[in-house]
Short mmCIF file of N, CA and C in Angstrom, two decimals:
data_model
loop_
_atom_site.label_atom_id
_atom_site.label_comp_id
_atom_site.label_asym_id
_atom_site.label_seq_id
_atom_site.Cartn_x
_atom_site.Cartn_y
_atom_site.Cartn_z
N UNK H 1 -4.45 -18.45 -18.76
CA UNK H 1 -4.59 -18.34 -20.19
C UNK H 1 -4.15 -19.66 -20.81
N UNK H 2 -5.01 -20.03 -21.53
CA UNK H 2 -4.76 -21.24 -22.71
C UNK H 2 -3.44 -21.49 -23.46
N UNK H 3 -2.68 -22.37 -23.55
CA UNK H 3 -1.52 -21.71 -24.51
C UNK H 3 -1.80 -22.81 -25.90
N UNK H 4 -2.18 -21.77 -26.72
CA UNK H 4 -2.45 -22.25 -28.23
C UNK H 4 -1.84 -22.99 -28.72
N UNK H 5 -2.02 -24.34 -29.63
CA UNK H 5 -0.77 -25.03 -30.44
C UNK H 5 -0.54 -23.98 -31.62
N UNK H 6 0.82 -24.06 -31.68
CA UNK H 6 1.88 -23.69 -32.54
C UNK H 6 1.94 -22.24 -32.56
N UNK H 7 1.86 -21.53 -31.26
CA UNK H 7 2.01 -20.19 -31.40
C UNK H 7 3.43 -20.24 -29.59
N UNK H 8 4.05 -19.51 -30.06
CA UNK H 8 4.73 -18.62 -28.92
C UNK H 8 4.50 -18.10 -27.78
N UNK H 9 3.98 -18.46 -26.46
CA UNK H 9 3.63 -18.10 -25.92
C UNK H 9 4.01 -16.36 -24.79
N UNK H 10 3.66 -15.30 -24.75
CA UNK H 10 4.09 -14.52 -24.13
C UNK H 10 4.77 -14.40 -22.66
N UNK H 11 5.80 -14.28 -22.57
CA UNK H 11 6.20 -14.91 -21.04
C UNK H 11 5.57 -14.48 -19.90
N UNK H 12 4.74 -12.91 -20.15
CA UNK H 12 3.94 -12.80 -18.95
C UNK H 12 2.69 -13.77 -18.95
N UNK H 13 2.03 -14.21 -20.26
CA UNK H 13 0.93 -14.82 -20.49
C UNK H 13 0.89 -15.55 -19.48
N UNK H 14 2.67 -16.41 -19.59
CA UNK H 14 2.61 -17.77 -18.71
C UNK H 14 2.19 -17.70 -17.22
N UNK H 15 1.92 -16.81 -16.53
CA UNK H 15 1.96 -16.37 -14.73
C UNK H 15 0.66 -16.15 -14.44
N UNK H 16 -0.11 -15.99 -15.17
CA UNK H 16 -1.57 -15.85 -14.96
C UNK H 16 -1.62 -16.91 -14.27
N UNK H 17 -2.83 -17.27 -12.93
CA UNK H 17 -3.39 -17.95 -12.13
C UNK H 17 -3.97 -18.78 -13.67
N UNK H 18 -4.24 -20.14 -13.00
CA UNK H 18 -5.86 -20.75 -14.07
C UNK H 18 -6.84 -20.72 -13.17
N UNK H 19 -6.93 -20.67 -11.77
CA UNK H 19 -8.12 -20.68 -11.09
C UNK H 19 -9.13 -20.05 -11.67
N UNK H 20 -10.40 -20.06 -11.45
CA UNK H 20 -11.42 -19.44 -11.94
C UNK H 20 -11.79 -18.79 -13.26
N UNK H 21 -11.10 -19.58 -14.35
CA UNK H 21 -10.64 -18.93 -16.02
C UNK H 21 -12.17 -18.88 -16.73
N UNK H 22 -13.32 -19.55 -16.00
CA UNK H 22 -15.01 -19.54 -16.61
C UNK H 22 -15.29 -18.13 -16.22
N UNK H 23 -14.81 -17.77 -15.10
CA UNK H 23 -15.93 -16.80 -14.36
C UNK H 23 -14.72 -15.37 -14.34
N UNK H 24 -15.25 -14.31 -15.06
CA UNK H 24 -14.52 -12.93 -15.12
C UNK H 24 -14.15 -12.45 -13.60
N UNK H 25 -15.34 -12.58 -12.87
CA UNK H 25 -14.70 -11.52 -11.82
C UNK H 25 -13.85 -12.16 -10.67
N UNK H 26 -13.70 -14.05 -10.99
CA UNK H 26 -12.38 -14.76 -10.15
C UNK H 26 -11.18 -14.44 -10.64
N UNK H 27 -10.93 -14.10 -12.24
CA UNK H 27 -9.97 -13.95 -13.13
C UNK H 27 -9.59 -11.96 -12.36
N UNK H 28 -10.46 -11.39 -12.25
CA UNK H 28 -9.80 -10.21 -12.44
C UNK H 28 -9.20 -10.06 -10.85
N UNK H 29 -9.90 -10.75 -9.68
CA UNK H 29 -9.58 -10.33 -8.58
C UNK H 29 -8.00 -10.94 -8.29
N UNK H 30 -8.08 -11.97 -8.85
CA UNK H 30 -6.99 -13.08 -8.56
C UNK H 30 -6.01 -12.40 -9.61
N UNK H 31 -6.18 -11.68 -10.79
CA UNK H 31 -4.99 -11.28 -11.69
C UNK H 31 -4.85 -9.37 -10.66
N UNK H 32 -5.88 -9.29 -10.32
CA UNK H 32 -5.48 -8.02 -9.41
C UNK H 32 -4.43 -8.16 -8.28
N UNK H 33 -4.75 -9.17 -7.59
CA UNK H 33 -3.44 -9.52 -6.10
C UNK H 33 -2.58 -9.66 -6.63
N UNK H 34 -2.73 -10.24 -8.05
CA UNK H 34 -1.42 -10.93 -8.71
C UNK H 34 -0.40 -9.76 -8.95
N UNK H 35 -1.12 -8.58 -9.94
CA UNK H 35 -0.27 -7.53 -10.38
C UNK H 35 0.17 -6.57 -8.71
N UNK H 36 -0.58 -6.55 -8.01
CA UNK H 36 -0.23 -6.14 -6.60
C UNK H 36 0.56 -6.38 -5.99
N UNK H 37 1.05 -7.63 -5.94
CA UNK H 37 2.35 -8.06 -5.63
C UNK H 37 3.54 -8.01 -6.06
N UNK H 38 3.40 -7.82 -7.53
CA UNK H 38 4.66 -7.79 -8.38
C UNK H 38 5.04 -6.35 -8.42
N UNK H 39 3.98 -5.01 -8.13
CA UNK H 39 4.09 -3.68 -8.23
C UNK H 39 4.99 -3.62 -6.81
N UNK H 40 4.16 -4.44 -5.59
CA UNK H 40 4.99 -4.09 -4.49
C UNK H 40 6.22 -4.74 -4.16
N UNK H 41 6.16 -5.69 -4.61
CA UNK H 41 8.15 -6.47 -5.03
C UNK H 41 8.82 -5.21 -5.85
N UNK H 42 8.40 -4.49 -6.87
CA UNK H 42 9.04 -3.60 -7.29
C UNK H 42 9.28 -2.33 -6.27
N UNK H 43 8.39 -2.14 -5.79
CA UNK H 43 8.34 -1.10 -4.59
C UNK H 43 9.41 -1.17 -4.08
N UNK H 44 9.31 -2.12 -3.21
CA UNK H 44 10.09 -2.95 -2.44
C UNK H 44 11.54 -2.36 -2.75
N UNK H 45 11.75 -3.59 -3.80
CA UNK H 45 13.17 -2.90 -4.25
C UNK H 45 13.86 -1.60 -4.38
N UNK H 46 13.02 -0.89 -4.79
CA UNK H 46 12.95 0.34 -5.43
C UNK H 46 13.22 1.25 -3.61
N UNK H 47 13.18 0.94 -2.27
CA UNK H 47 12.97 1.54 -1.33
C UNK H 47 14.42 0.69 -0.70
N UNK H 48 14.83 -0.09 -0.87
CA UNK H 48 15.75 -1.00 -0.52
C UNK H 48 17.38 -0.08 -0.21
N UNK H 49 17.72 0.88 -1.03
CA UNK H 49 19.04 1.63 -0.52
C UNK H 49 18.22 2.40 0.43
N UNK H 50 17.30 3.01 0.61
CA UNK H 50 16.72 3.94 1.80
C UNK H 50 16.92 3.06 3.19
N UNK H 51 16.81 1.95 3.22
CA UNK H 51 16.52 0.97 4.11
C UNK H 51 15.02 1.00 4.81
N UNK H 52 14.08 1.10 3.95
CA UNK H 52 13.09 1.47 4.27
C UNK H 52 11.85 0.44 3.35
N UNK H 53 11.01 0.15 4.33
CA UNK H 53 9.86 -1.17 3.83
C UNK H 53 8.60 0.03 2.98
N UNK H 54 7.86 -0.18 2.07
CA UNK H 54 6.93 0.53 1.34
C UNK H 54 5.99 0.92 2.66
N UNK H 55 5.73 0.38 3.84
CA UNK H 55 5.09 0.70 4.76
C UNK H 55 5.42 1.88 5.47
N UNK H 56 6.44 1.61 5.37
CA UNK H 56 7.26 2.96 6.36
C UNK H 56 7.31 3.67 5.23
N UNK H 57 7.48 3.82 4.09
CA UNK H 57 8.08 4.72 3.39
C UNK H 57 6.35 5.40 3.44
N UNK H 58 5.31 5.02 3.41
CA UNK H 58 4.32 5.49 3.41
C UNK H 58 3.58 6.27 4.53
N UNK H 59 4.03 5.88 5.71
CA UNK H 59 4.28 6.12 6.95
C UNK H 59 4.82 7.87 6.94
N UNK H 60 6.19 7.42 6.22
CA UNK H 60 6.92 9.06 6.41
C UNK H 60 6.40 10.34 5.47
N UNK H 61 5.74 9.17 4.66
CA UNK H 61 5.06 10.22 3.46
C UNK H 61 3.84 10.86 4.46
N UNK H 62 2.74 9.86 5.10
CA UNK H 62 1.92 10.46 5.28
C UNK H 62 1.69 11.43 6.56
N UNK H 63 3.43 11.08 7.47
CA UNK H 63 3.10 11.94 8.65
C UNK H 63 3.65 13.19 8.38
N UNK H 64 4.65 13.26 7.23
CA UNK H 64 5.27 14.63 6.74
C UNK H 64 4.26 15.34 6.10
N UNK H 65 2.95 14.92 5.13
CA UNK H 65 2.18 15.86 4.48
C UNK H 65 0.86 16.12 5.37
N UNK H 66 0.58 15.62 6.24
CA UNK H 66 -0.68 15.88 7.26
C UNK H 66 -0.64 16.90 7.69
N UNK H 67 -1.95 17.67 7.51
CA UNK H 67 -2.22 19.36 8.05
C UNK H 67 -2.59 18.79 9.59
N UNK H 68 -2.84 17.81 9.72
CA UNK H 68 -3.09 17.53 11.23
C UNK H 68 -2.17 16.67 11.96
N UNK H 69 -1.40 16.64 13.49
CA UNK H 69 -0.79 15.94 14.09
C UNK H 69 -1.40 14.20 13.94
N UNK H 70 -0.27 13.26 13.27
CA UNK H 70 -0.54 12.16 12.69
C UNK H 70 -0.62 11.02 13.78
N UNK H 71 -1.58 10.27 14.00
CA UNK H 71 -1.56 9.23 15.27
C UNK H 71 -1.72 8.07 14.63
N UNK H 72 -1.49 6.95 15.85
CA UNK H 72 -1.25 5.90 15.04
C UNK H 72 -2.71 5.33 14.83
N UNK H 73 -3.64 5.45 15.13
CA UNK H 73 -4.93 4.92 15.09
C UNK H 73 -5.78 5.57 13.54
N UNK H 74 -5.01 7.01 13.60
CA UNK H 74 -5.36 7.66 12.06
C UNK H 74 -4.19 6.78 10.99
N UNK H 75 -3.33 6.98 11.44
CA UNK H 75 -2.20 6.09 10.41
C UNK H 75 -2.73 4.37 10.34
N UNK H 76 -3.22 3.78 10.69
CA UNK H 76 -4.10 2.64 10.62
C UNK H 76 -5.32 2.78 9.66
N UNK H 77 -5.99 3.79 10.28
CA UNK H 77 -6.72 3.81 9.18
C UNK H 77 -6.65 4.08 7.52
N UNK H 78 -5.34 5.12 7.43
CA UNK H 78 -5.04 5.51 5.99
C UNK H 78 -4.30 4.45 5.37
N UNK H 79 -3.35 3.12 6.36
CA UNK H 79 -2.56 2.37 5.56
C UNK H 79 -3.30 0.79 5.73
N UNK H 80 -4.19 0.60 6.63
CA UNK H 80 -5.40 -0.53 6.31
C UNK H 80 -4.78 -1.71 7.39
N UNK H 81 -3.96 -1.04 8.21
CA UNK H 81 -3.27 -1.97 9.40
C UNK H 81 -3.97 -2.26 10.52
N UNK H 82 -4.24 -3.11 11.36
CA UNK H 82 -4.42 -2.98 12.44
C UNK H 82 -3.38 -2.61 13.66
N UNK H 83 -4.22 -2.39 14.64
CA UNK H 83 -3.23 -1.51 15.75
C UNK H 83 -1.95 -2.35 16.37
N UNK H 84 -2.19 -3.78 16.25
CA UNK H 84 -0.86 -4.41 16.94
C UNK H 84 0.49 -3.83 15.61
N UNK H 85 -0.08 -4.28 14.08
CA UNK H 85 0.58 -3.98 13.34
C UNK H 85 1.40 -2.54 12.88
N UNK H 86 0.41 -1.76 13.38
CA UNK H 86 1.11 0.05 13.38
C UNK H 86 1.98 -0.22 14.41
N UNK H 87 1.72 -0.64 15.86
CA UNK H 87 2.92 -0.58 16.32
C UNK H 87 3.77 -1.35 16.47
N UNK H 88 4.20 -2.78 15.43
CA UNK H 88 5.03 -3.29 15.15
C UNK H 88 6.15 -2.34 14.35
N UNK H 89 5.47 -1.72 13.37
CA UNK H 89 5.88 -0.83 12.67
C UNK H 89 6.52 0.40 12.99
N UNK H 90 5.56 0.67 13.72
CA UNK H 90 6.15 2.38 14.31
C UNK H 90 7.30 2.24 15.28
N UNK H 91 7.37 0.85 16.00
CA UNK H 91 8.36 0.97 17.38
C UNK H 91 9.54 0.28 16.25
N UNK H 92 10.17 -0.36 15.29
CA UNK H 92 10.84 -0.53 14.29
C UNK H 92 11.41 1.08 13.68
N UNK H 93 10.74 1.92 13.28
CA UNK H 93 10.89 3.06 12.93
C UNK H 93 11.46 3.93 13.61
N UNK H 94 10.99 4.19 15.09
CA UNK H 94 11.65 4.90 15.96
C UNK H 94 12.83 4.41 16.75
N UNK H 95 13.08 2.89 16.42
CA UNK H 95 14.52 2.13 16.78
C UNK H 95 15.34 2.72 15.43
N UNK H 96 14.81 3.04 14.29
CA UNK H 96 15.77 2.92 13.57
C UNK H 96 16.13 4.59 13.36
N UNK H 97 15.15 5.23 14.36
CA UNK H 97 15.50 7.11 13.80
C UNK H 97 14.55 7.56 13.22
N UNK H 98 13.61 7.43 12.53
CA UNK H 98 13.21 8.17 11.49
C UNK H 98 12.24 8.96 12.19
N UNK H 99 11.26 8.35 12.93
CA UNK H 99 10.16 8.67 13.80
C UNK H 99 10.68 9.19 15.18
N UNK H 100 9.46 9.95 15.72
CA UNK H 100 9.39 9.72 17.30
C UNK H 100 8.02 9.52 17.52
N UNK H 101 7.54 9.16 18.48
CA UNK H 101 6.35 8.97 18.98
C UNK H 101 6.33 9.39 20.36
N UNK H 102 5.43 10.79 20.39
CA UNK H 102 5.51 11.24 21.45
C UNK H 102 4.32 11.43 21.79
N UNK H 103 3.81 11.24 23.57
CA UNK H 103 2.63 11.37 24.43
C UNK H 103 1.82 13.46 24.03
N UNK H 104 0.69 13.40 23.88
CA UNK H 104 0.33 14.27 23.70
C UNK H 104 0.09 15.02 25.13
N UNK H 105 0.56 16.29 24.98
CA UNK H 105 0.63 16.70 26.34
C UNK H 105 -1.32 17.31 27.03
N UNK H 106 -1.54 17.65 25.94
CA UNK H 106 -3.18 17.55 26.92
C UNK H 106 -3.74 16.54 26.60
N UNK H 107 -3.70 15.55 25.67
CA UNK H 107 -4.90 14.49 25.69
C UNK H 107 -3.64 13.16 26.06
N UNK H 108 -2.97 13.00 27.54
CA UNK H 108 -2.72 11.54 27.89
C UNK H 108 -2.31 10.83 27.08
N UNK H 109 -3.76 9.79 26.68
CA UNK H 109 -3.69 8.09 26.47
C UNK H 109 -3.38 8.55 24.75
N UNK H 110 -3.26 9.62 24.38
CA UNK H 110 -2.62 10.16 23.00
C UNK H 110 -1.37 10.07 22.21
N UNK H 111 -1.19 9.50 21.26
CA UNK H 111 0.56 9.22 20.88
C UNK H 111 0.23 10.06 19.44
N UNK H 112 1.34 10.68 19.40
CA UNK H 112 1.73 11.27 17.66
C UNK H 112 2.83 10.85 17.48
N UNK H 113 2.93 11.03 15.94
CA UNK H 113 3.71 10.81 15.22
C UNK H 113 5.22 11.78 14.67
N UNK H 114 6.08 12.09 14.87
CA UNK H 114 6.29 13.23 14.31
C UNK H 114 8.05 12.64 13.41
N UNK H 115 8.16 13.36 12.91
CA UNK H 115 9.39 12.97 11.71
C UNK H 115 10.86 13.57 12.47
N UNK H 116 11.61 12.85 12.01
CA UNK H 116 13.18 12.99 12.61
C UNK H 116 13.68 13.72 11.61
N UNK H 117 14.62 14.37 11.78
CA UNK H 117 15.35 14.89 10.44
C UNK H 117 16.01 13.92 9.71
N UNK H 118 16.50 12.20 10.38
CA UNK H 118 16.83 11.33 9.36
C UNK H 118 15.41 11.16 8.27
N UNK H 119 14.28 11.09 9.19
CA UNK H 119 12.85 10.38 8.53
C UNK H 119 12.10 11.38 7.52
N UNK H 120 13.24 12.66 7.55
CA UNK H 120 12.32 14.17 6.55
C UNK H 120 13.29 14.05 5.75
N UNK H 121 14.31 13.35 5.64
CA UNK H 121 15.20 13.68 4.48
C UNK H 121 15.46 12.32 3.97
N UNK H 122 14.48 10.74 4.36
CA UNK H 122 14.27 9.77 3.42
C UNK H 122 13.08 10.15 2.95
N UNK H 123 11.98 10.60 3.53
CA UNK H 123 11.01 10.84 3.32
C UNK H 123 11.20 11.36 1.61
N UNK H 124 12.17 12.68 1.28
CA UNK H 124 12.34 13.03 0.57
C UNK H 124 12.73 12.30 -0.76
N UNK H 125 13.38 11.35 -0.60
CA UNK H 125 14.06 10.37 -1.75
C UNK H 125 12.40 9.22 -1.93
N UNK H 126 11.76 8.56 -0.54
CA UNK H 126 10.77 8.53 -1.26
C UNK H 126 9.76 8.62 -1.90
N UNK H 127 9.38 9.97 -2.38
CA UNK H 127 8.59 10.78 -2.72
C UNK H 127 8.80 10.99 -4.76
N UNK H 128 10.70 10.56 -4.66
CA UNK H 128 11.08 10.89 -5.64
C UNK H 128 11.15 9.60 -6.44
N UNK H 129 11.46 8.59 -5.25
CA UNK H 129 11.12 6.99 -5.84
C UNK H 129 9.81 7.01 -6.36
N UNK H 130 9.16 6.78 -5.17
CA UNK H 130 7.75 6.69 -5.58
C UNK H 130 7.36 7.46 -7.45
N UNK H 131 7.13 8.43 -7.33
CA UNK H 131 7.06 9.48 -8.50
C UNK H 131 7.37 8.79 -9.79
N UNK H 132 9.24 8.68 -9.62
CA UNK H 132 9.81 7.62 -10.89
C UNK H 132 9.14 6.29 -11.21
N UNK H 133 9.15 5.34 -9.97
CA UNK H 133 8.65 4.00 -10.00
C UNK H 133 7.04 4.09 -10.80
N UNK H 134 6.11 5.06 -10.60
CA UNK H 134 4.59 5.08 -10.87
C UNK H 134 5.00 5.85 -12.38
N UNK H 135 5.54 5.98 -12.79
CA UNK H 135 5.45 7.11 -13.86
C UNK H 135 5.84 5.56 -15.04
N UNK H 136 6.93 4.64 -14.46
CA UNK H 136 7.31 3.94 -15.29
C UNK H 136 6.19 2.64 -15.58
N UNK H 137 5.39 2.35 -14.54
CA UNK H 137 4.70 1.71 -14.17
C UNK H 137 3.35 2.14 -15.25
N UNK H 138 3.33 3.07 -15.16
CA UNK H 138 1.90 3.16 -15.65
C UNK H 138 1.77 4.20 -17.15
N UNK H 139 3.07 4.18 -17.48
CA UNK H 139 3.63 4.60 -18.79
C UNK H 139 2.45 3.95 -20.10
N UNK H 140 2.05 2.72 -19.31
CA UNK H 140 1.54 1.96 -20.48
C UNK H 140 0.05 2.07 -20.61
N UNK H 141 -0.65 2.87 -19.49
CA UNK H 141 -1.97 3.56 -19.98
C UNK H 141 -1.68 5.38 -20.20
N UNK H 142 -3.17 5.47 -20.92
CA UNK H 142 -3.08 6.90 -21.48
C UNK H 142 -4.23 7.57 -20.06
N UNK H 143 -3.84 8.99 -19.98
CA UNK H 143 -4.32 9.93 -18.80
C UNK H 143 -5.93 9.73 -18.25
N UNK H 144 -6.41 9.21 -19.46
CA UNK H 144 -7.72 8.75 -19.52
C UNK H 144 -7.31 7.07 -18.59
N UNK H 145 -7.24 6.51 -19.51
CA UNK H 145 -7.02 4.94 -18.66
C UNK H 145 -7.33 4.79 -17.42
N UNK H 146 -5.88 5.81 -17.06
CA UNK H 146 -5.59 6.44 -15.47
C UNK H 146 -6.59 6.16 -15.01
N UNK H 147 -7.08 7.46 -15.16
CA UNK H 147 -8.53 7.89 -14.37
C UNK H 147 -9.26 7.25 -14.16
N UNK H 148 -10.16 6.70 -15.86
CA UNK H 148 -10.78 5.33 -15.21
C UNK H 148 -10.29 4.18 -14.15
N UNK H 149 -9.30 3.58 -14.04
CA UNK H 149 -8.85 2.94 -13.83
C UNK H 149 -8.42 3.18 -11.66
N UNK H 150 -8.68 4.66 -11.90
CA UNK H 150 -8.75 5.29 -10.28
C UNK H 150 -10.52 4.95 -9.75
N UNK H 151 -11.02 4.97 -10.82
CA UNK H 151 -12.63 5.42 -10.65
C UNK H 151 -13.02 4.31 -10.27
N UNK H 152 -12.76 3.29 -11.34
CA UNK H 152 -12.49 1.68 -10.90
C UNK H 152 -11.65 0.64 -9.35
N UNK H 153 -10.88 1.79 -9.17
CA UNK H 153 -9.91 0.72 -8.33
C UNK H 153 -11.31 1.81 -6.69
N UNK H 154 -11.27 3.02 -6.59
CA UNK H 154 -12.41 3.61 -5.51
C UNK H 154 -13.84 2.46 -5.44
N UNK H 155 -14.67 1.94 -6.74
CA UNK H 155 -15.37 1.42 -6.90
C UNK H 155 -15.35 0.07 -5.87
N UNK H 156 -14.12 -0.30 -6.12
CA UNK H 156 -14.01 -1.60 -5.64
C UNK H 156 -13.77 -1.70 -4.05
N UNK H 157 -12.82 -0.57 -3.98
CA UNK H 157 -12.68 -0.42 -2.01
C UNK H 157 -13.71 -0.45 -1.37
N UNK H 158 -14.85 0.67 -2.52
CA UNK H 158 -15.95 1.15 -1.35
C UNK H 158 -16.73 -0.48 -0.97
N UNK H 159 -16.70 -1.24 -1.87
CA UNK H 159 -17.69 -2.43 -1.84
C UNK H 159 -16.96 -3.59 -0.47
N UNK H 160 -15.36 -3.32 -1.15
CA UNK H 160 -14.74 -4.39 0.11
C UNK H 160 -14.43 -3.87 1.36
N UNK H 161 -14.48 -2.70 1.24
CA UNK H 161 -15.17 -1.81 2.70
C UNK H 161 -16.20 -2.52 3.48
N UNK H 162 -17.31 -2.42 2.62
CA UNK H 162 -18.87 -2.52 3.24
C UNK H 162 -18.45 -3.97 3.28
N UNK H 163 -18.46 -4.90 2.31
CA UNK H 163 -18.30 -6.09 2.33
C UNK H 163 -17.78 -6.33 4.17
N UNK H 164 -16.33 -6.12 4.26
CA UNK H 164 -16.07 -6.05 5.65
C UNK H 164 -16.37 -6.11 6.93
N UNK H 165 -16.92 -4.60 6.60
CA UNK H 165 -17.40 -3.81 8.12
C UNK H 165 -18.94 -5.24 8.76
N UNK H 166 -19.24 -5.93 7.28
CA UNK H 166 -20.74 -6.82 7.95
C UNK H 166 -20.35 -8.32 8.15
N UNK H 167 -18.74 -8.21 7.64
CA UNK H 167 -18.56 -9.83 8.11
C UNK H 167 -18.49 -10.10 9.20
N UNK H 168 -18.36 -11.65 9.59
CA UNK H 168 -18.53 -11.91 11.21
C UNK H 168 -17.69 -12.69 11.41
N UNK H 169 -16.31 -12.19 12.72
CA UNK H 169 -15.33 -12.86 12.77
C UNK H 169 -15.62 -13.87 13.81
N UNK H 170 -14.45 -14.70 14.18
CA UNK H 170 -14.60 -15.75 15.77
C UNK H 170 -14.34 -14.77 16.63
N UNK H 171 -13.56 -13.34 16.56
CA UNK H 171 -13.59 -12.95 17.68
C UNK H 171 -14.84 -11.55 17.81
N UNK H 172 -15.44 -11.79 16.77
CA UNK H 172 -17.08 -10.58 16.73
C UNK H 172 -17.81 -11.47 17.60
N UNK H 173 -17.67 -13.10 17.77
CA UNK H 173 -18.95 -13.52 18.52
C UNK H 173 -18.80 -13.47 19.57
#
């Protein structure tokens, strides 16, 4: 953003990227990572007495509410990790208690996920973080906004989805 002569500038004004300030959709992607980061620095913090990273805290969320036994190849897919990275993660987790990861007894080469009673009773506080942190966060649109603004953010996955799945890496060739 421009900063006008003889006006005051807003202190968030000042943090905006200038990259791409001609073209709308460099401005929105680049002010999107931007606000993404600062939501998950707040996260962050906000998970910090749990001793727990927004990953894991998402982790315990999603293996505690699954109607189905949670694996790490499904937990990859719901948190957008790849597999070295789930189990950077998961073997961190089960050093620290929260998790176990146990061999499935009829399917072998199978690992689940399952919650510790330390990892069901942070689980619990972040559920309640989470809740507070988004409520304060987004105080500043109306129920409508929201929504759009869900309808909008689905819009965009599905595209950097597809976008994805057709790019071509050094190790696709």
């Amino acid at each position: 953003m421009a900063e006008v002569p003889g006006r005051k500038q807003k202190e968030a004004d000042q943090y905006w990227v200038s990259f791409g300030a001609g073209d709308k959709n460099i401005v929105a992607g680049l002010r999107l990572e931007q606000v993404r980061i600062l939501v998950y620095r707040v996260i962050t913090k906000s998970f910090q007495p749990l001793g727990i990273t927004p990953e894991q805290a998402i982790i315990l969320v999603e293996v505690h509410n699954s109607s189905a036994p949670m694996t790490p190849t499904r937990l990859g897919k719901i948190i957008r990790r790849d597999a070295a990275a789930i189990s950077r993660i998961l073997s961190r987790m089960q050093k620290n208690g929260t998790i176990l990861l146990m061999k499935d007894l009829e399917y072998k080469n199978l690992i689940r996920i399952e919650l510790t009673p330390k990892g069901t009773e942070i689980c619990e506080g972040v559920e309640k973080i989470i809740k507070s942190q988004h409520a304060v966060l987004f105080k500043v649109l109306s129920e409508t906004e929201v929504d759009s603004f869900l309808v909008m953010l689905e819009k965009i996955n599905k595209v950097a989805s597809d976008v994805l799945k057709h790019m071509k890496f050094k190790s696709d060739l």
